[in-house]
Amino acid sequence: MAERYAISKVNVPEGAAVPELVKMKMEKEEKLAEEKKQALAAKQKAREEERAKLKERTVAYEKEYADTAAELVKLRREAKLNGNFFVEPEAKLIFVVRIAGIMKMSPKPRKVLQLLRLKQLHNGVFLKVNKPTLNMLKLVQPYVTYGYPSLKTVRELIYKRGFGKVSKQRIPLSSNDIISDALGKHGIHGMEDIIHEIYTVGPNFKQVSNFLWPFKLSSPKGGFVNKRHGYCEARGGDWGNREELINELLGRMN
Amino acid sequence: MATARPVVSIYNFENPSEKTGTMPMPVVLQSPLRPDLVREVHRDMAKNKRQAYAVKPKAGYDTAAESWCTGRAVARIPRAPGGGTHRAGQAAFGNQARGGGMFNPTTIWRRWHRRVNVTKKRHAVACALAASALPPLVMARGHKINQVAELPLVVSDGIQSLTKTKQAKEALKKLGCGEELQKVIDSKSIRAGQGKARNRRYVKRLGPLVIYNEDNGITRAMRNIPGVECAHVDRLNLLRLAPGGSFGRFVIFTEGAFKKLSDIYGTLKSGAPKKKGYTLPRAAMANADLARIINSTEVQSVLRPKMERYTHGIKRNALKSKELMEELNPGSTERRAVHLKSSQKGTPEYDEVQKKKKARIEESKKYNKEHKKGDETFYKTLMKAFEAKAAADAAKKAAEKAEDEEDEE
């Protein structure tokens, strides 16, 4: 807190008599300036430590991502070799984008969309995959499109369009301090921590996802196919679960 | 006011450079300044000298006009009866008619006068007196007091016995009012507006107000000096002390009058001896110096220090800005540099990658050579998928051929 003291410089012309109140103010400001300097030095030191730790963690995360990917490849190969079928792991993470506008929305889907924090067209949120969330998505199927984002998509979304909820305000994630202040108690101190928590759906996924303000995406460059119909329909459409192919869409919307 | 001067000098009216004595400042002249109160009371008091005006009660209605009603191709407004004159058939009564009455005729029973609470009036006078003791306010009102020795200007009682206007004028000039009196003379001009035709032809500025205790000729002497007004201290009029609602009239007290102020108004503790049940107004704040209060140690010691505001600046995209990426993701620049190296020919990283690739291909070839032989080669496994169909087609053809031959037979 002391590092944010606003120190005002009092300009006294040379040789002029300094009024009593001005003198008092100058003394006070001097003391605060001293405190501020110390606090800033301490903060700088803490920041360097924190950054070093974050660096280590990031390297560990990259290794983790690479390892999990390599593991899957290995298992697939092994299954093929033995003539077995490899059951792909079910997706843990979903990214939902609201496709429909706000006009003429039935009450139940309207409420569900509110609960999912999809209050605006082209808003997106990360969701954990479990029975309740899947059932909620079932209720709003025709109004959203969703799928399983890749690591690249997650990274790009958070770096480009990542905003945090800080005292109910939408604050850009322009510094790791903002993240540390809000999520420090869950052990999340930087952007890479957020990305890791989201992508691997960690124990603090809820807190992190809630901290992230719903993503406000652009309309896709190249357009939708047809928002009136479902993605899986033969006649071509957009709503519903498009699994991995959400990444292509998000690449155009981000 | 805590910062008021405690003592006022009395000037000899004949020789104003010498002071005949001093007097303590009466508490009235330390009353809190309330321009809003003075303005309000003046506004209401000034209405009390008004004379009624109105249109004649019958104005516009002194005809026997009646509407011609419908059916005569004229408007339905009442028309003057009769014939043989222009007036006949002309419109009457309405405010739109020529010669008709006005809309909402002015009346004499308009509420011309206002009553003001006595205490309010007294407070206003006290306030106006206090203002007249402050040079900045008096100057702000427009009086020229640069040559005046001090405010409040108190003059020895001799001035009350002056009988000649010439003497009075000289006395005032010696007291430093020359500039003020000249200002009044210079300001005489013809009034703008209809008043000039209504026996109010000239207007001029107001000069000093001389407040006396005993009239031994002073009123007669001062009467003809343009701008100068006299008032008895017992009967002070707010309309003279704060002309136009703005306080700060240039006032000259005589010694006796000045002394009497304390007798009339008393102090905050004693109340006003000559005004039953009245005590001078108290200030809302004992210490109105906000800067001093805020900056006092008592207040500052319990305040937290002022903080800088959070500024987030414009959101930048870390995927485009390398320095922002480094800020958010420490070590990213060096990792990226290392990664880029692996695609640059000649670097050890590049060689490493190529080595791995080579090893991989070697491995694959070796495996294929070992395991994919004879029927296990890619081509054979591919064609096996077509074998079944080829066999089925051949069988079908044979069956058809057999049928045809049968039919032929």
XYZ file of C-alpha atoms in Angstrom:
663
model
C 0.000 0.000 0.000
C 2.818 2.372 0.823
C 4.111 2.065 -2.703
C 1.013 3.905 -3.913
C 1.392 6.970 -1.727
C 0.830 10.103 -3.787
C 3.679 12.400 -2.827
C 3.094 16.036 -3.765
C 6.120 18.230 -4.252
C 5.768 21.610 -2.583
C 7.593 24.276 -4.583
C 8.972 26.974 -2.304
C 10.671 29.832 -4.117
C 14.235 30.498 -3.040
C 14.609 32.751 -0.045
C 10.864 33.022 0.597
C 9.458 32.638 4.083
C 7.794 29.265 4.391
C 4.334 29.375 6.009
C 3.769 27.136 9.004
C 1.237 24.894 7.367
C 3.415 24.475 4.286
C 6.315 23.495 6.522
C 4.185 20.897 8.304
C 3.079 19.522 4.966
C 6.639 19.268 3.689
C 7.741 17.308 6.745
C 4.805 14.970 6.427
C 5.457 14.387 2.717
C 9.124 13.672 3.405
C 8.246 10.942 5.865
C 5.745 9.394 3.453
C 8.272 9.581 0.615
C 10.720 7.623 2.745
C 8.130 4.968 3.509
C 7.221 4.799 -0.144
C 10.814 4.325 -1.208
C 11.257 1.420 1.186
C 7.986 -0.143 0.146
C 8.908 0.163 -3.519
C 12.283 -1.475 -2.905
C 10.617 -4.318 -1.042
C 8.043 -4.663 -3.803
C 10.738 -4.771 -6.460
C 12.540 -7.532 -4.607
C 9.338 -9.501 -4.135
C 8.508 -9.018 -7.791
C 11.825 -10.423 -8.938
C 11.399 -13.468 -6.722
C 7.895 -13.973 -7.955
C 8.946 -13.709 -11.580
C 11.707 -16.238 -11.099
C 9.218 -18.659 -9.588
C 6.738 -18.010 -12.356
C 9.419 -18.699 -14.925
C 10.144 -22.066 -13.366
C 6.485 -22.917 -13.185
C 5.968 -21.959 -16.835
C 8.783 -24.246 -17.946
C 7.222 -27.022 -15.876
C 3.835 -26.382 -17.478
C 5.255 -26.518 -20.998
C 6.880 -29.803 -20.166
C 3.577 -31.031 -18.736
C 1.678 -30.111 -21.889
C 4.278 -31.744 -24.098
C 4.351 -34.821 -21.928
C 0.580 -35.313 -21.887
C 0.468 -34.926 -25.672
C 3.309 -37.389 -26.118
C 1.620 -39.822 -23.746
C -1.550 -39.814 -25.828
C 0.433 -40.434 -29.001
C 2.192 -43.317 -27.338
C -1.072 -44.869 -26.190
C -2.615 -44.550 -29.621
C 0.350 -46.203 -31.223
C 0.359 -48.942 -28.678
C -3.312 -49.644 -29.265
C -2.839 -49.823 -33.019
C 0.121 -52.057 -32.611
C -1.840 -54.476 -30.513
C -4.878 -54.216 -32.733
C -6.860 -52.590 -29.909
C -8.935 -49.477 -29.899
C -7.720 -46.523 -27.990
C -10.575 -44.676 -26.291
C -9.722 -41.010 -26.570
C -10.016 -39.219 -23.235
C -13.207 -37.270 -22.924
C -12.826 -33.527 -23.055
C -12.564 -31.779 -19.698
C -12.811 -28.215 -20.943
C -15.427 -26.524 -23.073
C -15.491 -23.055 -24.514
C -19.005 -21.741 -25.095
C -19.840 -18.832 -27.379
C -23.254 -17.199 -27.498
C -24.602 -17.119 -31.016
C -28.043 -15.672 -30.501
C -28.986 -12.074 -29.824
C -30.981 -10.951 -26.838
C -34.333 -10.357 -28.488
C -37.211 -12.790 -28.111
C -35.466 -15.226 -25.810
C -37.529 -17.743 -23.893
C -37.278 -17.400 -20.141
C -35.589 -20.704 -19.387
C -32.765 -20.451 -21.935
C -32.474 -16.771 -21.047
C -31.883 -17.654 -17.425
C -29.410 -20.380 -18.267
C -27.444 -18.041 -20.495
C -27.376 -15.510 -17.664
C -26.074 -18.170 -15.310
C -23.390 -19.051 -17.807
C -22.494 -15.336 -17.979
C -23.289 -15.233 -21.683
C -25.251 -12.012 -21.626
C -24.203 -10.605 -24.952
C -23.764 -11.793 -28.520
C -20.394 -13.438 -29.134
C -19.599 -13.631 -25.430
C -17.513 -16.662 -24.526
C -16.721 -18.466 -21.308
C -14.711 -21.477 -20.285
C -16.708 -24.299 -18.740
C -15.792 -27.434 -16.899
C -17.342 -30.574 -18.384
C -19.607 -32.337 -15.937
C -23.185 -33.503 -15.796
C -24.728 -30.240 -14.628
C -22.930 -28.060 -17.178
C -23.733 -30.468 -19.983
C -27.384 -30.390 -19.038
C -27.349 -26.621 -18.964
C -25.845 -26.566 -22.427
C -28.568 -28.903 -23.582
C -31.122 -26.268 -22.594
C -29.431 -23.532 -24.593
C -28.196 -25.590 -27.537
C -29.740 -23.473 -30.298
C -28.313 -20.278 -28.891
C -24.683 -21.253 -28.387
C -21.887 -23.004 -30.121
C -19.261 -24.816 -28.105
C -16.373 -27.181 -28.325
C -13.083 -28.298 -26.885
C -10.448 -25.567 -27.154
C -6.839 -26.393 -27.850
C -3.953 -25.017 -25.826
C -3.180 -22.509 -28.540
C -6.758 -21.216 -28.478
C -6.762 -20.923 -24.708
C -3.478 -19.029 -24.728
C -4.521 -16.654 -27.453
C -7.881 -15.914 -25.894
C -6.391 -15.110 -22.532
C -3.505 -13.044 -23.828
C -5.501 -11.082 -26.374
C -8.883 -10.794 -24.763
C -8.219 -11.552 -21.164
C -9.848 -9.179 -18.684
C -10.242 -9.790 -14.992
C -13.007 -8.997 -12.539
C -11.422 -6.656 -9.979
C -13.862 -5.143 -7.493
C -16.652 -5.684 -9.974
C -14.770 -3.866 -12.713
C -13.502 -5.223 -15.987
C -9.764 -4.658 -15.778
C -7.374 -5.665 -18.583
C -4.782 -8.255 -17.608
C -1.905 -5.955 -18.351
C 0.185 -7.068 -15.404
C 0.689 -10.169 -13.313
C 0.088 -8.080 -10.176
C -3.593 -7.895 -10.965
C -3.768 -11.688 -11.173
C -1.653 -12.162 -8.087
C -3.808 -9.828 -6.008
C -7.013 -11.535 -7.031
C -5.988 -15.190 -7.199
C -2.801 -15.277 -5.141
C -4.487 -17.190 -2.383
C -5.150 -20.037 -4.812
C -1.524 -20.121 -5.887
C -2.128 -18.388 -9.202
C 0.237 -15.511 -9.770
C 0.498 -14.975 -13.499
C -0.890 -15.469 -16.956
C 0.693 -18.867 -17.462
C -0.804 -20.040 -14.185
C -4.227 -19.005 -15.397
C -3.729 -20.742 -18.721
C -2.571 -23.893 -16.991
C -5.466 -23.905 -14.553
C -7.973 -23.396 -17.328
C -6.502 -25.827 -19.841
C -5.947 -28.642 -17.369
C -9.146 -27.820 -15.426
C -7.370 -27.729 -12.120
C -8.815 -27.625 -8.592
C -9.243 -23.842 -8.741
C -10.822 -23.773 -12.179
C -14.001 -22.209 -10.816
C -12.212 -19.312 -9.159
C -10.014 -18.647 -12.169
C -12.810 -18.910 -14.698
C -14.990 -16.642 -12.592
C -12.171 -14.145 -12.250
C -11.948 -13.993 -16.016
C -14.576 -11.626 -17.369
C -16.627 -13.302 -20.145
C -14.642 -12.985 -23.362
C -16.025 -10.461 -25.795
C -15.221 -11.898 -29.191
C -15.527 -10.319 -32.615
C -17.877 -11.726 -35.200
C -16.031 -14.402 -37.165
C -14.106 -13.227 -40.188
C -15.610 -15.177 -43.049
C -18.902 -15.501 -41.254
C -21.048 -18.234 -39.832
C -22.605 -20.931 -41.992
C -26.133 -20.545 -40.715
C -26.931 -19.664 -37.148
C -30.468 -20.930 -37.502
C -29.446 -24.544 -37.848
C -27.304 -26.904 -35.873
C -23.712 -27.567 -36.703
C -24.274 -31.270 -37.081
C -27.205 -30.948 -39.443
C -26.751 -31.934 -43.065
C -28.096 -28.644 -44.352
C -25.263 -26.818 -42.568
C -25.506 -24.740 -39.428
C -23.704 -23.347 -36.433
C -25.269 -24.033 -33.081
C -24.409 -26.833 -30.761
C -21.330 -28.898 -30.066
C -18.691 -28.741 -32.736
C -16.018 -30.424 -30.599
C -12.499 -29.750 -31.871
C -13.702 -27.562 -34.710
C -14.457 -24.760 -32.262
C -10.780 -23.882 -32.580
C -11.173 -22.953 -36.208
C -14.098 -20.692 -35.384
C -12.329 -19.083 -32.464
C -9.331 -18.428 -34.630
C -11.614 -16.287 -36.763
C -13.417 -14.685 -33.822
C -10.488 -13.836 -31.631
C -14.890 36.981 14.051
C -11.791 35.773 15.831
C -9.531 37.782 13.590
C -11.201 41.184 14.194
C -9.185 44.116 15.415
C -9.761 44.732 19.095
C -9.536 48.521 19.082
C -10.632 51.344 16.758
C -9.080 54.829 16.618
C -11.171 57.981 16.787
C -10.155 60.748 14.439
C -10.426 64.452 15.122
C -12.890 65.735 12.552
C -11.089 69.053 12.180
C -7.664 67.569 11.852
C -8.026 63.972 10.829
C -4.301 63.279 10.900
C -4.499 63.296 14.689
C -6.306 60.693 16.721
C -8.212 61.803 19.776
C -8.543 58.375 21.290
C -9.413 54.740 20.837
C -12.446 52.603 21.465
C -12.956 48.857 21.681
C -14.581 47.299 18.641
C -18.262 46.665 19.320
C -19.355 43.037 18.987
C -21.940 43.992 16.310
C -19.173 44.758 13.906
C -17.866 41.211 14.410
C -21.116 39.538 13.371
C -20.879 36.689 10.848
C -21.241 37.843 7.249
C -24.393 36.529 5.629
C -24.933 38.006 2.185
C -27.803 35.643 1.574
C -29.649 36.890 4.653
C -29.053 40.528 3.815
C -30.186 39.976 0.240
C -33.347 38.220 1.340
C -34.323 40.784 3.981
C -33.518 43.673 1.670
C -35.613 42.136 -1.085
C -38.610 41.922 1.182
C -38.124 45.227 2.947
C -37.713 47.079 -0.315
C -41.166 45.950 -1.360
C -42.753 47.830 1.493
C -42.475 51.304 0.007
C -44.309 50.326 -3.164
C -47.378 52.110 -4.387
C -50.133 50.118 -5.994
C -50.713 50.210 -9.725
C -53.344 48.566 -11.800
C -55.515 49.023 -14.826
C -58.979 50.483 -14.363
C -61.379 47.830 -13.165
C -63.724 48.491 -16.068
C -60.938 48.780 -18.626
C -62.071 47.209 -21.866
C -65.461 46.228 -20.538
C -67.238 49.546 -20.759
C -69.328 48.529 -23.758
C -72.591 46.685 -24.073
C -70.962 44.234 -26.417
C -72.538 40.895 -27.113
C -71.515 38.035 -29.320
C -73.434 37.761 -32.607
C -73.263 33.967 -32.188
C -73.064 31.715 -35.209
C -74.670 32.007 -38.571
C -73.532 35.477 -39.516
C -70.207 34.671 -41.143
C -68.209 36.404 -38.468
C -66.139 35.263 -35.539
C -68.043 34.658 -32.332
C -66.235 37.296 -30.267
C -68.508 39.883 -28.556
C -69.148 42.876 -30.731
C -70.143 46.454 -29.917
C -73.833 47.065 -30.588
C -75.548 49.777 -32.454
C -74.787 51.432 -35.707
C -73.774 54.614 -37.418
C -70.209 54.543 -36.282
C -67.012 52.660 -36.930
C -67.258 51.209 -33.478
C -70.444 49.339 -34.220
C -69.816 45.667 -34.862
C -66.203 45.860 -33.850
C -64.821 43.226 -31.554
C -64.758 44.014 -27.877
C -63.904 42.516 -24.484
C -61.241 39.996 -25.449
C -57.559 40.612 -24.877
C -57.112 40.018 -28.601
C -59.639 42.695 -29.505
C -58.683 46.260 -30.187
C -59.976 48.304 -27.329
C -60.634 45.191 -25.297
C -59.446 44.486 -21.796
C -56.030 42.959 -21.055
C -55.465 39.357 -20.135
C -55.430 38.950 -16.364
C -55.838 42.617 -15.457
C -53.409 43.933 -12.877
C -55.101 44.577 -9.564
C -54.516 46.816 -6.644
C -55.064 43.948 -4.229
C -51.789 42.400 -5.304
C -49.763 41.622 -2.205
C -47.408 44.597 -2.378
C -45.771 44.438 1.008
C -43.853 41.755 2.790
C -43.488 41.190 6.451
C -40.108 40.185 7.727
C -39.430 38.654 11.098
C -38.038 41.199 13.487
C -35.116 39.027 14.487
C -34.286 38.457 10.854
C -34.298 42.183 10.198
C -32.072 42.808 13.170
C -29.656 40.091 12.149
C -29.482 41.595 8.673
C -28.639 45.025 10.050
C -25.959 43.549 12.313
C -24.519 41.713 9.343
C -24.549 44.818 7.164
C -22.813 46.813 9.885
C -20.150 44.145 10.177
C -19.581 44.241 6.437
C -19.142 48.001 6.501
C -16.177 47.492 8.820
C -14.244 45.405 6.250
C -12.289 47.326 3.586
C -12.395 44.576 0.938
C -16.172 44.371 1.125
C -16.583 48.130 1.037
C -14.264 48.383 -1.916
C -16.069 45.534 -3.596
C -19.311 47.439 -3.288
C -17.656 50.165 -5.303
C -16.691 52.827 -2.762
C -13.426 54.705 -3.223
C -11.763 54.387 0.171
C -8.096 54.397 -0.758
C -7.437 57.642 1.129
C -9.491 56.729 4.166
C -7.344 56.157 7.273
C -9.110 53.100 8.670
C -12.351 51.202 8.647
C -14.575 51.516 10.638
C -14.057 55.254 10.313
C -14.937 56.883 13.647
C -14.882 60.685 13.887
C -14.994 62.866 16.983
C -18.411 64.161 18.042
C -17.691 67.698 16.883
C -18.811 66.793 13.406
C -22.362 66.508 14.680
C -22.440 70.234 15.380
C -21.529 71.326 11.879
C -24.153 73.598 10.338
C -22.674 74.676 7.037
C -22.539 72.383 4.054
C -19.215 73.910 3.060
C -17.704 72.941 6.385
C -19.195 69.472 6.166
C -17.783 68.973 2.711
C -14.356 70.076 3.810
C -14.478 67.814 6.828
C -15.361 64.831 4.662
C -12.622 65.680 2.213
C -10.075 65.882 4.994
C -11.195 62.461 6.182
C -10.281 61.023 2.804
C -13.737 60.906 1.228
C -12.820 63.277 -1.569
C -12.498 60.567 -4.165
C -15.785 59.063 -3.059
C -17.652 62.358 -3.267
C -16.179 63.060 -6.670
C -17.271 59.636 -7.842
C -20.845 60.504 -6.939
C -20.747 63.815 -8.738
C -19.257 62.261 -11.839
C -21.833 59.511 -11.871
C -24.886 61.716 -12.284
C -26.645 60.683 -15.457
C -30.106 60.561 -16.901
C -31.994 57.451 -15.866
C -32.536 54.813 -18.468
C -36.167 53.923 -18.853
C -39.523 55.608 -18.336
C -38.577 56.761 -14.876
C -36.950 59.788 -16.416
C -40.386 60.997 -17.416
C -41.830 60.175 -14.051
C -39.921 62.646 -11.909
C -36.970 60.311 -11.447
C -34.835 61.866 -14.071
C -31.371 61.511 -12.681
C -29.498 58.652 -11.093
C -26.222 58.752 -9.293
C -24.079 56.473 -7.122
C -24.334 56.412 -3.336
C -21.608 57.901 -1.211
C -20.824 57.583 2.474
C -23.454 57.010 5.149
C -22.781 59.160 8.198
C -24.146 57.603 11.381
C -24.579 60.088 14.228
C -25.892 60.053 17.741
C -27.007 63.664 18.291
C -28.154 65.860 15.468
C -26.809 69.315 16.166
C -26.977 70.344 12.569
C -25.175 67.517 10.793
C -28.180 66.342 8.818
C -28.819 69.825 7.480
C -25.159 70.273 6.696
C -24.746 66.976 4.899
C -28.112 67.051 3.197
C -27.073 68.825 0.055
C -23.818 67.005 -0.552
C -24.504 64.624 -3.428
C -24.314 61.019 -2.343
C -23.995 61.606 1.384
C -26.723 60.247 3.641
C -27.184 60.580 7.380
C -28.696 58.136 9.800
C -29.294 58.123 13.537
C -27.672 55.180 15.220
C -30.916 54.229 16.970
C -32.735 53.936 13.688
C -30.511 52.136 11.251
C -32.146 51.144 7.996
C -31.000 48.057 6.121
C -32.057 49.695 2.864
C -29.371 52.317 3.517
C -26.775 50.004 5.027
C -27.012 47.480 2.195
C -28.364 49.322 -0.819
C -29.585 46.975 -3.526
C -29.101 44.027 -1.199
C -25.297 44.249 -1.307
C -23.662 44.934 2.015
C -20.471 46.894 2.504
C -21.690 50.504 2.486
C -19.018 53.029 3.278
C -20.050 54.186 6.767
C -18.653 57.037 8.875
C -19.474 56.806 12.575
C -19.361 59.635 15.031
C -17.764 58.854 18.379
C -21.033 58.928 20.236
C -22.759 56.736 17.687
C -19.933 54.208 17.707
C -20.045 53.978 21.486
C -23.809 53.611 21.396
C -23.522 50.551 19.144
C -22.238 48.520 22.075
C -25.062 49.910 24.229
C -27.685 49.002 21.694
C -26.422 45.595 20.607
C -24.393 44.412 23.557
C -22.461 41.181 23.289
C -23.262 37.570 22.511
C -23.382 36.782 26.214
C -25.327 39.788 27.438
C -27.844 40.069 24.618
C -28.890 43.456 23.234
C -29.873 45.851 26.029
C -31.930 48.132 23.799
C -33.578 45.347 21.788
C -35.735 43.203 23.997
C -35.090 39.492 23.720
C -32.542 39.916 20.941
C -29.028 38.530 20.862
C -26.565 39.131 18.061
C -26.277 36.346 15.443
C -23.814 33.576 16.101
C -21.588 32.169 13.371
C -22.356 28.651 12.127
C -18.651 27.803 12.334
C -16.443 29.179 15.108
C -13.399 28.714 12.918
C -14.222 29.144 9.262
C -10.651 28.711 8.044
C -11.142 25.364 6.312
C -7.596 25.169 5.015
C -6.234 25.501 8.496
C -8.664 22.978 9.937
C -7.967 20.380 7.251
C -4.225 20.832 7.523
C -4.188 20.803 11.306
C -2.378 17.972 13.039
C -5.593 16.878 14.766
C -7.217 16.124 11.430
C -4.164 14.995 9.454
C -3.064 12.530 12.122
C -6.145 10.367 11.586
C -6.166 10.464 7.804
C -4.555 7.762 5.708
C -2.077 9.073 3.172
C -3.247 10.090 -0.278
C -2.831 7.288 -2.784
C -1.988 7.262 -6.430
C -4.801 6.199 -8.672
C -4.727 2.884 -10.425
C -4.131 3.468 -14.108
C -4.404 0.552 -16.445
C -3.590 2.400 -19.614
C -4.618 1.069 -22.972
C -4.901 -2.699 -23.216
C -2.062 -4.037 -25.286
C -1.950 -7.410 -26.944
C 0.832 -9.568 -25.552
C 0.777 -11.763 -28.637
C 1.948 -8.757 -30.635
C 4.071 -6.884 -28.138
C 7.235 -8.761 -27.192
C 7.949 -6.606 -24.157
C 4.445 -7.075 -22.781
C 4.790 -10.820 -23.336
C 8.037 -10.789 -21.403
C 6.332 -8.843 -18.624
C 3.470 -11.309 -18.373
C 5.405 -14.445 -19.128
C 8.924 -14.097 -17.729
C 11.520 -15.924 -19.757
C 9.370 -16.081 -22.873
C 11.762 -14.034 -24.986
C 14.734 -16.273 -24.346
C 12.688 -19.415 -24.811
C 11.378 -18.041 -28.049
C 14.864 -17.143 -29.198
C 16.052 -20.671 -28.472
C 13.072 -22.087 -30.334
C 13.713 -19.879 -33.356
C 17.312 -20.982 -33.453
C 16.225 -24.533 -34.133
C 15.025 -23.495 -37.603
C 18.176 -21.550 -38.466
C 20.755 -23.513 -40.392
C 24.151 -23.824 -38.807
C 23.070 -23.531 -35.174
C 23.581 -26.443 -32.799
C 19.793 -26.488 -32.097
C 19.073 -26.914 -35.771
C 21.563 -29.738 -35.973
C 19.948 -31.346 -32.964
C 16.512 -31.265 -34.573
C 17.840 -32.660 -37.856
C 19.656 -35.410 -36.026
C 16.448 -36.455 -34.253
C 14.548 -36.413 -37.509
C 17.116 -38.557 -39.192
C 17.121 -41.006 -36.322
C 13.332 -41.228 -36.486
C 13.304 -41.970 -40.197
C 16.050 -44.550 -39.779
C 14.076 -46.212 -37.034
C 10.960 -46.321 -39.170
C 12.789 -47.807 -42.132
C 14.376 -50.434 -39.965
C 11.036 -51.422 -38.504
C 9.391 -51.644 -41.872
C 12.179 -53.779 -43.244
C 11.843 -56.132 -40.330
C 8.106 -56.397 -39.899
C 6.481 -55.341 -43.129
C 7.578 -58.097 -45.484
C 5.783 -60.226 -48.009
C 2.096 -59.868 -47.387
C 2.592 -57.247 -44.720
C 3.790 -54.505 -47.056
C 1.706 -51.427 -47.479
C 0.660 -52.287 -51.012
C -0.374 -55.784 -50.192
C -2.408 -54.736 -47.154
C -4.083 -52.083 -49.266
C -4.997 -54.480 -52.066
C -6.300 -57.022 -49.586
C -9.132 -54.650 -48.931
C -10.115 -54.836 -52.600
C -9.714 -58.593 -52.862
C -13.043 -59.337 -51.356
C -14.833 -56.970 -53.683
C -12.917 -58.220 -56.714
C -13.868 -61.756 -55.835
C -17.503 -60.758 -55.357
C -17.566 -58.953 -58.722
C -15.997 -61.892 -60.484
C -18.555 -64.218 -58.905
C -21.401 -61.963 -59.974
C -20.120 -61.797 -63.568
C -19.776 -65.544 -63.704
C -23.324 -65.923 -62.400
C -24.678 -63.532 -65.052
C -22.805 -65.263 -67.793
C -24.208 -68.571 -66.645
C -27.725 -67.125 -66.700
C -27.293 -65.700 -70.197
C -26.117 -69.019 -71.478
C -29.119 -70.676 -69.893
C -31.449 -68.171 -71.458
C -29.880 -68.698 -74.828
C -30.489 -72.317 -74.543
